[in-house]
mmCIF file of C-alpha atoms in Angstrom:
data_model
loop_
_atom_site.group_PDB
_atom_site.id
_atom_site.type_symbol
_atom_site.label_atom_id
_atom_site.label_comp_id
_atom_site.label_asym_id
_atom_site.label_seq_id
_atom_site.Cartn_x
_atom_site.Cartn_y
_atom_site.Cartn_z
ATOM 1 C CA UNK Y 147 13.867 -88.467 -13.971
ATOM 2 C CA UNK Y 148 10.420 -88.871 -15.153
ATOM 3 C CA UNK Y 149 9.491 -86.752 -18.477
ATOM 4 C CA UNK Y 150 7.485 -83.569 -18.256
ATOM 5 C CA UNK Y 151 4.232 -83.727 -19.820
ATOM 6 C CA UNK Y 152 2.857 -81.021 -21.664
ATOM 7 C CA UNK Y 153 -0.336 -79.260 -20.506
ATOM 8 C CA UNK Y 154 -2.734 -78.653 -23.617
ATOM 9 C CA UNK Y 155 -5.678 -77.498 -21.616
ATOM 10 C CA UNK Y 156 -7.524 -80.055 -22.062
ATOM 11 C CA UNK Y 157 -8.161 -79.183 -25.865
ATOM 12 C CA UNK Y 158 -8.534 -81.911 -28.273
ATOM 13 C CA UNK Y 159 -7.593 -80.058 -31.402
ATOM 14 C CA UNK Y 160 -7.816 -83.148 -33.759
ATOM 15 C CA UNK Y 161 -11.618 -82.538 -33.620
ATOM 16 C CA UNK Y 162 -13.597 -80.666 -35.630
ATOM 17 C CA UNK Y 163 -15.163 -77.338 -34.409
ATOM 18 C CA UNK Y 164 -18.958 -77.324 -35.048
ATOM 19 C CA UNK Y 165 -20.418 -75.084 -37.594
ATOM 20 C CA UNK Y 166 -22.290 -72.060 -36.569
ATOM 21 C CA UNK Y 167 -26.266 -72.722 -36.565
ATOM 22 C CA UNK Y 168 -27.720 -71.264 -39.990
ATOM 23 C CA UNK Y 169 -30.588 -68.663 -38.248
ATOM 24 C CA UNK Y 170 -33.701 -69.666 -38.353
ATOM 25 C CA UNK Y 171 -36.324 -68.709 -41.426
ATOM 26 C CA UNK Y 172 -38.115 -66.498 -38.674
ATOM 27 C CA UNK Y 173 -34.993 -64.968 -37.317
ATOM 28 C CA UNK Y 174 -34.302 -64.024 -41.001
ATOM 29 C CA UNK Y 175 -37.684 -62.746 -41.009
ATOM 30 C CA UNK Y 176 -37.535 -60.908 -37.604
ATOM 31 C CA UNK Y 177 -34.155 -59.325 -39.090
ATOM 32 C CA UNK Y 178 -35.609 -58.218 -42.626
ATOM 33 C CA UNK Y 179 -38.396 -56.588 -40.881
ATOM 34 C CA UNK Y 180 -35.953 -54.671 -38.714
ATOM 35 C CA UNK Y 181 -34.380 -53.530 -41.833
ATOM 36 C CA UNK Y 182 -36.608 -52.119 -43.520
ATOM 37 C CA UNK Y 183 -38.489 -50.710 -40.498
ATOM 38 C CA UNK Y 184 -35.038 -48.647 -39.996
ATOM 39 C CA UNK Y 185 -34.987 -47.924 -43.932
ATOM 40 C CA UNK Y 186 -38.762 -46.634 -44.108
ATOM 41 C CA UNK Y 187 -37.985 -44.513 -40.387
ATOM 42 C CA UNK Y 188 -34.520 -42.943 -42.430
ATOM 43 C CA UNK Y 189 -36.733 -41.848 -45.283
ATOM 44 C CA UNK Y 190 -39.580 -40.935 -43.596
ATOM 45 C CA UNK Y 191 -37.112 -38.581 -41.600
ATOM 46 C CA UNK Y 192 -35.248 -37.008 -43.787
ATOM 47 C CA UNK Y 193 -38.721 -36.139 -45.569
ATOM 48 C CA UNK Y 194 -40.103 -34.353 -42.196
ATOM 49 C CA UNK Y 195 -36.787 -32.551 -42.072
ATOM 50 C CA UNK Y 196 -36.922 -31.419 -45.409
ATOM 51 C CA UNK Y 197 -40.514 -30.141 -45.007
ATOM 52 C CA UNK Y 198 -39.805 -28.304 -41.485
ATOM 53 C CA UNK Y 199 -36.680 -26.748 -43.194
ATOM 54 C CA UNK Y 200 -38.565 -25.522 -45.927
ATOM 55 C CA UNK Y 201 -41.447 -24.376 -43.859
ATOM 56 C CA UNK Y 202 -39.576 -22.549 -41.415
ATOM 57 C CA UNK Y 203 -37.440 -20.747 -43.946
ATOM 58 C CA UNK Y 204 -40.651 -19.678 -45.858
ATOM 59 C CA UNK Y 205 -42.143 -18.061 -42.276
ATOM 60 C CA UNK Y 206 -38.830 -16.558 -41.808
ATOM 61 C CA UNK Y 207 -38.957 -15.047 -45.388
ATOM 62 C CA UNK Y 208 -42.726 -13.711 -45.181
ATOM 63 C CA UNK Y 209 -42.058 -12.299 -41.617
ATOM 64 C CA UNK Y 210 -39.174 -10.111 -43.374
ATOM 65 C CA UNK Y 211 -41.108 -9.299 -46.397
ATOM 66 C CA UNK Y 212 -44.369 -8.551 -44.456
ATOM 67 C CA UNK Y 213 -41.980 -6.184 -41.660
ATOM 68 C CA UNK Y 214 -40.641 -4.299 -44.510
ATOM 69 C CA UNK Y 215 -43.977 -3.821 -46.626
ATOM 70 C CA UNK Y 216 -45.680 -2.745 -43.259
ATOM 71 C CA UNK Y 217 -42.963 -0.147 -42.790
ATOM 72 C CA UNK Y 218 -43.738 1.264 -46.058
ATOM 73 C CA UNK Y 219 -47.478 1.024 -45.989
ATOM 74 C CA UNK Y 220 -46.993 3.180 -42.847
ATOM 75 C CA UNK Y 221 -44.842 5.688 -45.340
ATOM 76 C CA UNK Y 222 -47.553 5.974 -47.423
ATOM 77 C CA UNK Y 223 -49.883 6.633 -44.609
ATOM 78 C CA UNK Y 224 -48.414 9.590 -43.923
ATOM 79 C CA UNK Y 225 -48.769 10.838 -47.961
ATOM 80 C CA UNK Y 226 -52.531 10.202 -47.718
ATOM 81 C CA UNK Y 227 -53.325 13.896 -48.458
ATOM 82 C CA UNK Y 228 -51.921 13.659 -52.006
ATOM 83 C CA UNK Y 229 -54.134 13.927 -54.634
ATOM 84 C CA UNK Y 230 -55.202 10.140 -56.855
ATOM 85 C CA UNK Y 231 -53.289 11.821 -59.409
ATOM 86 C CA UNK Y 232 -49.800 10.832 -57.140
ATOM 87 C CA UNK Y 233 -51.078 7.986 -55.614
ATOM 88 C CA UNK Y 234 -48.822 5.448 -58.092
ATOM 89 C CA UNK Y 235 -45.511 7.795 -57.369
ATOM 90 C CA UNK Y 236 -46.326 7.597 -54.090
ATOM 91 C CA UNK Y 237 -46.465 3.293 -54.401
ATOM 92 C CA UNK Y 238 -43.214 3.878 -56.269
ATOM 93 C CA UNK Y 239 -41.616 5.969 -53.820
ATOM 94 C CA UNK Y 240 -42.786 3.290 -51.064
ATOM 95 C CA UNK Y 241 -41.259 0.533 -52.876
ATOM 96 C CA UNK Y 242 -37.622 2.130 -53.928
ATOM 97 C CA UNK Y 243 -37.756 3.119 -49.877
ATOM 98 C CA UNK Y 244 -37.830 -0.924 -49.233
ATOM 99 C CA UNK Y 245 -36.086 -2.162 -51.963
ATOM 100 C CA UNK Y 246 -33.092 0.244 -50.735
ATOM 101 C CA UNK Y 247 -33.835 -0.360 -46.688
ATOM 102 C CA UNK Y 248 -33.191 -3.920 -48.011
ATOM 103 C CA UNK Y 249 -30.080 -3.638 -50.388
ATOM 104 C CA UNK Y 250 -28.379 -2.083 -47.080
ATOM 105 C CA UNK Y 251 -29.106 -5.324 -44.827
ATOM 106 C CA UNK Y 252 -28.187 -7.029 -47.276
ATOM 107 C CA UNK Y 253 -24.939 -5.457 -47.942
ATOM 108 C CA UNK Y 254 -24.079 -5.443 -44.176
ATOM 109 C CA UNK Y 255 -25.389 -8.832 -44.038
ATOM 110 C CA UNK Y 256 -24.633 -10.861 -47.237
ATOM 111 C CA UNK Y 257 -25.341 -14.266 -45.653
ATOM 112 C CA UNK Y 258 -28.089 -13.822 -42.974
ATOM 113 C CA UNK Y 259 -30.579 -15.335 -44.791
ATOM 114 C CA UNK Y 260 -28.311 -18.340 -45.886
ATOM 115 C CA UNK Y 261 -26.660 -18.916 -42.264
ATOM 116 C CA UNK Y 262 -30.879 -19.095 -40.467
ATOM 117 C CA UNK Y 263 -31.746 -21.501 -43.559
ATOM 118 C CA UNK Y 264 -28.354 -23.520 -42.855
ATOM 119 C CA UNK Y 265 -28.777 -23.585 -38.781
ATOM 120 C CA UNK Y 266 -32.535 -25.091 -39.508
ATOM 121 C CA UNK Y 267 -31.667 -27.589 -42.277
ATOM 122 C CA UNK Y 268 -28.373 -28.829 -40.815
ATOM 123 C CA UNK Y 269 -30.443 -29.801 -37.710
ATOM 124 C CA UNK Y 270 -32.600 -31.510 -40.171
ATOM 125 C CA UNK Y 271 -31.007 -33.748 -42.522
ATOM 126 C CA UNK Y 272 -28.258 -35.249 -40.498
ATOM 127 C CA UNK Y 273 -28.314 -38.683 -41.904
ATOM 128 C CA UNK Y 274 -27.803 -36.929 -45.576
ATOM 129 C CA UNK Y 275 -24.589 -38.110 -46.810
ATOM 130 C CA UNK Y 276 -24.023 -34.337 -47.909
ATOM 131 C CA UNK Y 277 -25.403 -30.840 -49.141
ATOM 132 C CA UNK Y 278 -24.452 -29.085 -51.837
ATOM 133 C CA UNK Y 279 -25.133 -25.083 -51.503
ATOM 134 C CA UNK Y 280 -25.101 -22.828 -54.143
ATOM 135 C CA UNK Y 281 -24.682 -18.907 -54.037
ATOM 136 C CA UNK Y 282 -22.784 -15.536 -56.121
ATOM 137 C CA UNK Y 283 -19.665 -16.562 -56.802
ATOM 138 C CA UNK Y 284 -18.729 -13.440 -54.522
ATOM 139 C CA UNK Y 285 -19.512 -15.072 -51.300
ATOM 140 C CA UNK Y 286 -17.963 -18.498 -51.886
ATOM 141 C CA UNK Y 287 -15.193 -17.945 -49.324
ATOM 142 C CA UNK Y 288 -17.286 -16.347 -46.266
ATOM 143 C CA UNK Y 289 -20.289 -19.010 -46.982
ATOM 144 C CA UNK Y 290 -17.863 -21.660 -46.552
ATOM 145 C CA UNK Y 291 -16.725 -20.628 -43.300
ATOM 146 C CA UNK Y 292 -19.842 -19.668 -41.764
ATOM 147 C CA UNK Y 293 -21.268 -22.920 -42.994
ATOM 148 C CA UNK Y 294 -18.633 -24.961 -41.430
ATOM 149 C CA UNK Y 295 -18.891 -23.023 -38.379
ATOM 150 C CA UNK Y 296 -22.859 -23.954 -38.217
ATOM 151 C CA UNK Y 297 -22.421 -27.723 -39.570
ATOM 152 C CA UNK Y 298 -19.863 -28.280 -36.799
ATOM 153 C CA UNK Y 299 -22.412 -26.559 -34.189
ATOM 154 C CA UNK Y 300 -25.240 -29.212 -35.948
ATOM 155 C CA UNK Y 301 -23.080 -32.580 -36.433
ATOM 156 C CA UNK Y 302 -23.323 -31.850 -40.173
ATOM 157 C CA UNK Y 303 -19.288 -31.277 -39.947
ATOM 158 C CA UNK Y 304 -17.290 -31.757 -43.238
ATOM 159 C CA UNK Y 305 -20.003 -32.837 -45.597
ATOM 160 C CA UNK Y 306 -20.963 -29.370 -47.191
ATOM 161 C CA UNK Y 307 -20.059 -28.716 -51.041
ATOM 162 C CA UNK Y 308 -20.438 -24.970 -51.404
ATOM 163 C CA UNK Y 309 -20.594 -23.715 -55.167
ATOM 164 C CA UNK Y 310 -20.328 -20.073 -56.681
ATOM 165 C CA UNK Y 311 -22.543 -19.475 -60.210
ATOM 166 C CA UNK Y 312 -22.134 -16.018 -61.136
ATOM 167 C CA UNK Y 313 -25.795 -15.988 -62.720
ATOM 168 C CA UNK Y 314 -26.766 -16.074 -59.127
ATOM 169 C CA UNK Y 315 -27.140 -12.475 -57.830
ATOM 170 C CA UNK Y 316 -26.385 -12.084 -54.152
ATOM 171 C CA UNK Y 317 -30.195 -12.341 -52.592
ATOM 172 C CA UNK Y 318 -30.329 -16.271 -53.907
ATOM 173 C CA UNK Y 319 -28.689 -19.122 -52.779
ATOM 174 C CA UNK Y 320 -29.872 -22.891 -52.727
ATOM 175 C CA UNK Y 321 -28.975 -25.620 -50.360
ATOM 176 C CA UNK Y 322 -29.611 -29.557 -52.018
ATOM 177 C CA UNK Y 323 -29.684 -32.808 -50.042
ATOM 178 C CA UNK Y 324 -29.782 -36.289 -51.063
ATOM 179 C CA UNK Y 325 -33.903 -36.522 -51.137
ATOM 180 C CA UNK Y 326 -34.797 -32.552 -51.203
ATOM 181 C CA UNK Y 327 -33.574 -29.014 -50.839
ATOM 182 C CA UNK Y 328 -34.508 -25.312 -50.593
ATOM 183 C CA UNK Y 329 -33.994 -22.155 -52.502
ATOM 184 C CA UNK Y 330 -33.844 -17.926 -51.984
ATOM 185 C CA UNK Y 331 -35.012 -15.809 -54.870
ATOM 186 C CA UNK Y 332 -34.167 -12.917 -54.508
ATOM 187 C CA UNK Y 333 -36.031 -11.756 -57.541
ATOM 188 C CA UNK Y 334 -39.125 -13.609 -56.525
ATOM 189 C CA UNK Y 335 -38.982 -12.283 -52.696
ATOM 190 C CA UNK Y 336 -38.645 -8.506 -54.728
ATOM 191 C CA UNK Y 337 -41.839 -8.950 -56.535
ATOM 192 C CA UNK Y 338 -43.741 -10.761 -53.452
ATOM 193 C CA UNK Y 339 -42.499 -7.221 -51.937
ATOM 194 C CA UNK Y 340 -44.034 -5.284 -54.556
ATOM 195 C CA UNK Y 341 -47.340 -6.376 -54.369
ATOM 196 C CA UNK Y 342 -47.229 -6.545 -50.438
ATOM 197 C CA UNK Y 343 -46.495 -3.142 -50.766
ATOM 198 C CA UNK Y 344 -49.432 -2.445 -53.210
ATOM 199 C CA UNK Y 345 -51.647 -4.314 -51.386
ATOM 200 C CA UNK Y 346 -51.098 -2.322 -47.819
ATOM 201 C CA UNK Y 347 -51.142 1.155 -49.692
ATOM 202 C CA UNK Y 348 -54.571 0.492 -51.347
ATOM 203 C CA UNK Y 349 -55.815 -0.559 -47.698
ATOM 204 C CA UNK Y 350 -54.345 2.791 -46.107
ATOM 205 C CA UNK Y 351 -55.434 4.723 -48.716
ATOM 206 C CA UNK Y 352 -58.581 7.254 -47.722
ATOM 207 C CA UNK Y 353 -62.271 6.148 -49.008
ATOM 208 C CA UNK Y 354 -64.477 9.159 -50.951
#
């Protein structure tokens, strides 16, 4: 009976295989360029996004403050039959009538402000390895579910750090990416009310 033969596929294993072909100097070249065409695009970006965040979160902020201002400007409209003597009170009275319309919202709504700002930057800055938001200590635990709620909507999902500083009052909070950030002042946003106010009561108020 004649011996079976063994059936290698044809494959001469005793030889060597060949060594991949080193690329070329201009395919390293081509690659390279790619590269950093890809790097300048990333940076480039995240620095648009970090400009349209900040932008639109300043309009948003200004639209508020001039709203409110305009709402007390038309208060003061109303007292324009008191005598110069009452016109400051009457600026006082205008701005305590804000400052407390305000201190409502933002008791009913401690993280408004914070959840537009996140919603715009999260949309932003997706290719930022993180963010790091700071706020009151206070609001730690309701920030960090609205945020996740809004970086899962965005496809910013778990890379948010949120921080409590209790020298923060409850009107800031900052959000901070690899290459940029923004911020709420509160205090700021108060005085920018101020003279908002000031300046729409000396334009209502009557010419001799």
């Amino acid at each position: 009976m004649a011996a079976a033969e063994k059936f290698i596929f044809g494959e001469d294993f005793g030889k060597a295989r060949a060594a991949p072909l080193a690329a070329s100097p201009a395919e390293r070249a081509r690659i390279e360029s790619e590269r950093r065409i890809r790097a300048e695009g990333y940076a480039e970006g995240l620095a648009e996004g970090r400009a349209q965040a900040q932008g639109e979160l300043d309009q948003r902020l200004t639209q508020a403050m001039e709203t409110v201002s305009a709402r007390a400007a038309d208060l003061l409209a109303r007292l324009d039959r008191l005598e110069d003597t009452a016109a400051d009170d009457a600026v006082a009275f205008a701005l305590k009538f804000a400052e407390a319309a305000s201190g409502i919202a933002l008791q009913r709504f401690p993280l408004a402000a914070l959840e537009a700002a996140a919603r715009e930057t999260f949309a932003q800055v997706r290719q930022a390895p993180h963010c790091v938001v700071r706020l009151h200590e206070s609001l730690v635990e309701q920030a960090n579910e609205a945020l996740a709620r809004i970086a899962r909507e965005r496809g910013f999902d778990g890379r948010i750090v949120v921080m409590g500083e209790a020298d923060m009052t409850a009107a800031d909070f900052s959000m901070e990416w690899a290459d940029g950030g923004v911020r709420r002042d509160g205090e700021a946003l108060r005085m920018k009310l101020a003279e908002a106010i000031e300046r729409h009561a000396a334009l209502a108020a009557p010419t001799l």
